[in-house]
């Protein structure tokens, strides 16, 4: 804990004597050595490190048995609410910043490659394909938004044919999978053209709360934290011999960015200008929006080589 500006047990550590400390130390050593025979060295390393950190946590806050029970009940509730459509453990990892920390560890900065951020629980594997310039909204409510850009390598070479998956919530803050009617909307995939360029119609992103009607939501409420995410549009970009990029673009000027994103996903490099266009302003592809305002955003995507 030394060097940590927020030691977890600061001011709460009970004065324990050398005998008690020795009992606790001995238990940690016994549990650690129970994993000594693990054949897979990586599994051994993970289990022993987990043991060290968990015991350090219990000792640091001098966890009471009632608190330990409450923790078990919390994890049990996370399990009970989890099914094919709802993953409370991913949500827990997200709001604790563990998802973003894992992304940071595994997606090192590489020569200006676009930064990654949290995947989230709302990606769907078999989203429909739209042509370049197509509309991914499929009737979902929201302000139309033209999004375009180019996919390149870090040396500026275009990546023709890159597969671009995009998904977002509607103006009510809901993803299609959160409706009970099985609709598919506000999600699609498309392929970059021969020059690596792409374009599509989506919706101007809005801030929305992560699902907070379960144990994770209760934890956020108990700790005075908001479930709201900064407005964003999800991207996953894949291309041969390139590192897969999972990211979002965030809306420059969204007040939620300053207030805070509930899953810590915002990175400055991903904050993008969404330019508001008045009703009647000609659209890039001549689409007739019959008197509606719209927005436009440009997001150039730089992919790192595979294995970096
Ligand atoms: C999302 O962006 O959709 C999301 C991310 C993390 C947790 C919940 C939702
Ligand atoms: Fe999202």
mmCIF file of N, CA, C and O in Angstrom, residues 80-122:
data_model
loop_
_atom_site.group_PDB
_atom_site.id
_atom_site.type_symbol
_atom_site.label_atom_id
_atom_site.label_comp_id
_atom_site.label_asym_id
_atom_site.label_seq_id
_atom_site.Cartn_x
_atom_site.Cartn_y
_atom_site.Cartn_z
ATOM 1 N N UNK A 80 -27.736 -14.397 -9.767
ATOM 2 C CA UNK A 80 -29.163 -14.665 -9.993
ATOM 3 C C UNK A 80 -29.748 -13.816 -11.114
ATOM 4 O O UNK A 80 -30.629 -14.267 -11.845
ATOM 5 N N UNK A 81 -29.268 -12.605 -11.281
ATOM 6 C CA UNK A 81 -29.857 -11.724 -12.303
ATOM 7 C C UNK A 81 -29.199 -11.935 -13.681
ATOM 8 O O UNK A 81 -29.687 -11.441 -14.696
ATOM 9 N N UNK A 82 -28.128 -12.710 -13.691
ATOM 10 C CA UNK A 82 -27.395 -12.920 -14.952
ATOM 11 C C UNK A 82 -28.050 -14.017 -15.789
ATOM 12 O O UNK A 82 -28.399 -15.082 -15.269
ATOM 13 N N UNK A 83 -28.260 -13.727 -17.073
ATOM 14 C CA UNK A 83 -28.736 -14.753 -18.014
ATOM 15 C C UNK A 83 -28.159 -14.432 -19.391
ATOM 16 O O UNK A 83 -27.206 -13.647 -19.487
ATOM 17 N N UNK A 84 -28.715 -14.986 -20.478
ATOM 18 C CA UNK A 84 -28.123 -14.752 -21.809
ATOM 19 C C UNK A 84 -28.238 -13.275 -22.215
ATOM 20 O O UNK A 84 -27.502 -12.808 -23.073
ATOM 21 N N UNK A 85 -29.208 -12.563 -21.651
ATOM 22 C CA UNK A 85 -29.409 -11.169 -22.059
ATOM 23 C C UNK A 85 -28.825 -10.167 -21.074
ATOM 24 O O UNK A 85 -28.711 -8.983 -21.372
ATOM 25 N N UNK A 86 -28.478 -10.633 -19.884
ATOM 26 C CA UNK A 86 -28.039 -9.703 -18.837
ATOM 27 C C UNK A 86 -26.799 -10.280 -18.173
ATOM 28 O O UNK A 86 -26.824 -11.413 -17.689
ATOM 29 N N UNK A 87 -25.683 -9.520 -18.153
ATOM 30 C CA UNK A 87 -24.432 -10.014 -17.581
ATOM 31 C C UNK A 87 -24.005 -9.055 -16.477
ATOM 32 O O UNK A 87 -23.295 -8.082 -16.707
ATOM 33 N N UNK A 88 -24.448 -9.360 -15.245
ATOM 34 C CA UNK A 88 -24.190 -8.441 -14.139
ATOM 35 C C UNK A 88 -22.709 -8.425 -13.738
ATOM 36 O O UNK A 88 -22.206 -7.412 -13.249
ATOM 37 N N UNK A 89 -21.994 -9.520 -13.975
ATOM 38 C CA UNK A 89 -20.579 -9.547 -13.573
ATOM 39 C C UNK A 89 -19.738 -8.643 -14.483
ATOM 40 O O UNK A 89 -18.794 -7.998 -14.018
ATOM 41 N N UNK A 90 -20.103 -8.604 -15.788
ATOM 42 C CA UNK A 90 -19.384 -7.686 -16.682
ATOM 43 C C UNK A 90 -19.662 -6.246 -16.241
ATOM 44 O O UNK A 90 -18.763 -5.404 -16.179
ATOM 45 N N UNK A 91 -20.918 -6.007 -15.893
ATOM 46 C CA UNK A 91 -21.307 -4.671 -15.423
ATOM 47 C C UNK A 91 -20.489 -4.290 -14.181
ATOM 48 O O UNK A 91 -20.000 -3.163 -14.047
ATOM 49 N N UNK A 92 -20.336 -5.248 -13.275
ATOM 50 C CA UNK A 92 -19.567 -5.016 -12.045
ATOM 51 C C UNK A 92 -18.115 -4.690 -12.395
ATOM 52 O O UNK A 92 -17.537 -3.722 -11.877
ATOM 53 N N UNK A 93 -17.547 -5.484 -13.297
ATOM 54 C CA UNK A 93 -16.176 -5.231 -13.740
ATOM 55 C C UNK A 93 -16.071 -3.831 -14.357
ATOM 56 O O UNK A 93 -15.098 -3.102 -14.122
ATOM 57 N N UNK A 94 -17.099 -3.456 -15.125
ATOM 58 C CA UNK A 94 -17.098 -2.143 -15.787
ATOM 59 C C UNK A 94 -17.121 -1.003 -14.765
ATOM 60 O O UNK A 94 -16.330 -0.067 -14.852
ATOM 61 N N UNK A 95 -18.032 -1.075 -13.792
ATOM 62 C CA UNK A 95 -18.164 0.068 -12.871
ATOM 63 C C UNK A 95 -17.019 0.125 -11.861
ATOM 64 O O UNK A 95 -16.792 1.154 -11.228
ATOM 65 N N UNK A 96 -16.291 -0.984 -11.719
ATOM 66 C CA UNK A 96 -15.100 -0.959 -10.846
ATOM 67 C C UNK A 96 -13.849 -0.534 -11.625
ATOM 68 O O UNK A 96 -12.755 -0.472 -11.064
ATOM 69 N N UNK A 97 -14.022 -0.289 -12.928
ATOM 70 C CA UNK A 97 -12.875 0.126 -13.749
ATOM 71 C C UNK A 97 -11.964 -1.034 -14.123
ATOM 72 O O UNK A 97 -10.908 -0.827 -14.723
ATOM 73 N N UNK A 98 -12.367 -2.248 -13.784
ATOM 74 C CA UNK A 98 -11.504 -3.409 -14.077
ATOM 75 C C UNK A 98 -11.496 -3.697 -15.577
ATOM 76 O O UNK A 98 -10.463 -4.054 -16.144
ATOM 77 N N UNK A 99 -12.637 -3.500 -16.235
ATOM 78 C CA UNK A 99 -12.671 -3.702 -17.697
ATOM 79 C C UNK A 99 -11.699 -2.735 -18.367
ATOM 80 O O UNK A 99 -10.909 -3.131 -19.236
ATOM 81 N N UNK A 100 -11.755 -1.462 -17.970
ATOM 82 C CA UNK A 100 -10.870 -0.478 -18.603
ATOM 83 C C UNK A 100 -9.406 -0.746 -18.255
ATOM 84 O O UNK A 100 -8.520 -0.508 -19.072
ATOM 85 N N UNK A 101 -9.151 -1.240 -17.044
ATOM 86 C CA UNK A 101 -7.751 -1.535 -16.680
ATOM 87 C C UNK A 101 -7.229 -2.700 -17.528
ATOM 88 O O UNK A 101 -6.072 -2.687 -17.975
ATOM 89 N N UNK A 102 -8.088 -3.688 -17.768
ATOM 90 C CA UNK A 102 -7.674 -4.834 -18.586
ATOM 91 C C UNK A 102 -7.412 -4.369 -20.025
ATOM 92 O O UNK A 102 -6.466 -4.825 -20.677
ATOM 93 N N UNK A 103 -8.239 -3.439 -20.496
ATOM 94 C CA UNK A 103 -8.034 -2.879 -21.838
ATOM 95 C C UNK A 103 -6.714 -2.111 -21.893
ATOM 96 O O UNK A 103 -5.932 -2.239 -22.842
ATOM 97 N N UNK A 104 -6.438 -1.352 -20.830
ATOM 98 C CA UNK A 104 -5.182 -0.581 -20.801
ATOM 99 C C UNK A 104 -3.978 -1.515 -20.835
ATOM 100 O O UNK A 104 -3.006 -1.283 -21.556
ATOM 101 N N UNK A 105 -4.058 -2.599 -20.083
ATOM 102 C CA UNK A 105 -2.938 -3.543 -20.009
ATOM 103 C C UNK A 105 -2.721 -4.229 -21.362
ATOM 104 O O UNK A 105 -1.587 -4.507 -21.756
ATOM 105 N N UNK A 106 -3.806 -4.485 -22.077
ATOM 106 C CA UNK A 106 -3.720 -5.304 -23.284
ATOM 107 C C UNK A 106 -3.711 -4.531 -24.600
ATOM 108 O O UNK A 106 -3.551 -5.125 -25.658
ATOM 109 N N UNK A 107 -3.893 -3.230 -24.548
ATOM 110 C CA UNK A 107 -3.890 -2.428 -25.774
ATOM 111 C C UNK A 107 -2.914 -1.276 -25.595
ATOM 112 O O UNK A 107 -3.308 -0.126 -25.420
ATOM 113 N N UNK A 108 -1.632 -1.615 -25.627
ATOM 114 C CA UNK A 108 -0.629 -0.572 -25.406
ATOM 115 C C UNK A 108 -0.680 0.452 -26.523
ATOM 116 O O UNK A 108 -0.942 0.121 -27.670
ATOM 117 N N UNK A 109 -0.377 1.703 -26.156
ATOM 118 C CA UNK A 109 -0.323 2.757 -27.173
ATOM 119 C C UNK A 109 0.665 2.333 -28.243
ATOM 120 O O UNK A 109 1.734 1.796 -27.941
ATOM 121 N N UNK A 110 0.311 2.516 -29.507
ATOM 122 C CA UNK A 110 1.202 2.155 -30.605
ATOM 123 C C UNK A 110 1.141 3.232 -31.672
ATOM 124 O O UNK A 110 0.127 3.362 -32.374
ATOM 125 N N UNK A 111 2.169 4.030 -31.781
ATOM 126 C CA UNK A 111 2.368 4.988 -32.897
ATOM 127 C C UNK A 111 1.094 5.661 -33.384
ATOM 128 O O UNK A 111 0.790 5.592 -34.573
ATOM 129 N N UNK A 112 0.307 6.221 -32.494
ATOM 130 C CA UNK A 112 -0.874 6.973 -32.938
ATOM 131 C C UNK A 112 -2.075 6.127 -33.308
ATOM 132 O O UNK A 112 -3.044 6.649 -33.876
ATOM 133 N N UNK A 113 -2.028 4.819 -33.028
ATOM 134 C CA UNK A 113 -3.210 3.982 -33.302
ATOM 135 C C UNK A 113 -4.379 4.470 -32.445
ATOM 136 O O UNK A 113 -4.188 4.943 -31.318
ATOM 137 N N UNK A 114 -5.582 4.344 -32.991
ATOM 138 C CA UNK A 114 -6.783 4.779 -32.266
ATOM 139 C C UNK A 114 -6.891 4.006 -30.954
ATOM 140 O O UNK A 114 -6.688 2.793 -30.915
ATOM 141 N N UNK A 115 -7.243 4.726 -29.889
ATOM 142 C CA UNK A 115 -7.317 4.095 -28.569
ATOM 143 C C UNK A 115 -8.568 3.230 -28.422
ATOM 144 O O UNK A 115 -9.617 3.526 -29.002
ATOM 145 N N UNK A 116 -8.426 2.193 -27.625
ATOM 146 C CA UNK A 116 -9.541 1.278 -27.359
ATOM 147 C C UNK A 116 -10.308 1.750 -26.126
ATOM 148 O O UNK A 116 -9.791 2.485 -25.287
ATOM 149 N N UNK A 117 -11.550 1.325 -26.050
ATOM 150 C CA UNK A 117 -12.292 1.524 -24.799
ATOM 151 C C UNK A 117 -13.225 0.335 -24.576
ATOM 152 O O UNK A 117 -13.165 -0.655 -25.296
ATOM 153 N N UNK A 118 -14.064 0.461 -23.567
ATOM 154 C CA UNK A 118 -14.832 -0.682 -23.057
ATOM 155 C C UNK A 118 -15.801 -1.247 -24.114
ATOM 156 O O UNK A 118 -16.376 -0.500 -24.906
ATOM 157 N N UNK A 119 -15.954 -2.549 -24.135
ATOM 158 C CA UNK A 119 -16.797 -3.242 -25.115
ATOM 159 C C UNK A 119 -18.276 -3.069 -24.766
ATOM 160 O O UNK A 119 -19.113 -2.832 -25.640
ATOM 161 N N UNK A 120 -18.592 -3.215 -23.488
ATOM 162 C CA UNK A 120 -20.000 -3.108 -23.071
ATOM 163 C C UNK A 120 -20.767 -4.380 -23.382
ATOM 164 O O UNK A 120 -20.276 -5.263 -24.083
ATOM 165 N N UNK A 121 -21.992 -4.470 -22.868
ATOM 166 C CA UNK A 121 -22.750 -5.722 -22.989
ATOM 167 C C UNK A 121 -23.710 -5.768 -24.174
ATOM 168 O O UNK A 121 -24.458 -6.725 -24.301
ATOM 169 N N UNK A 122 -23.708 -4.761 -25.042
ATOM 170 C CA UNK A 122 -24.789 -4.680 -26.025
ATOM 171 C C UNK A 122 -24.373 -5.004 -27.459
ATOM 172 O O UNK A 122 -25.145 -4.782 -28.393
#
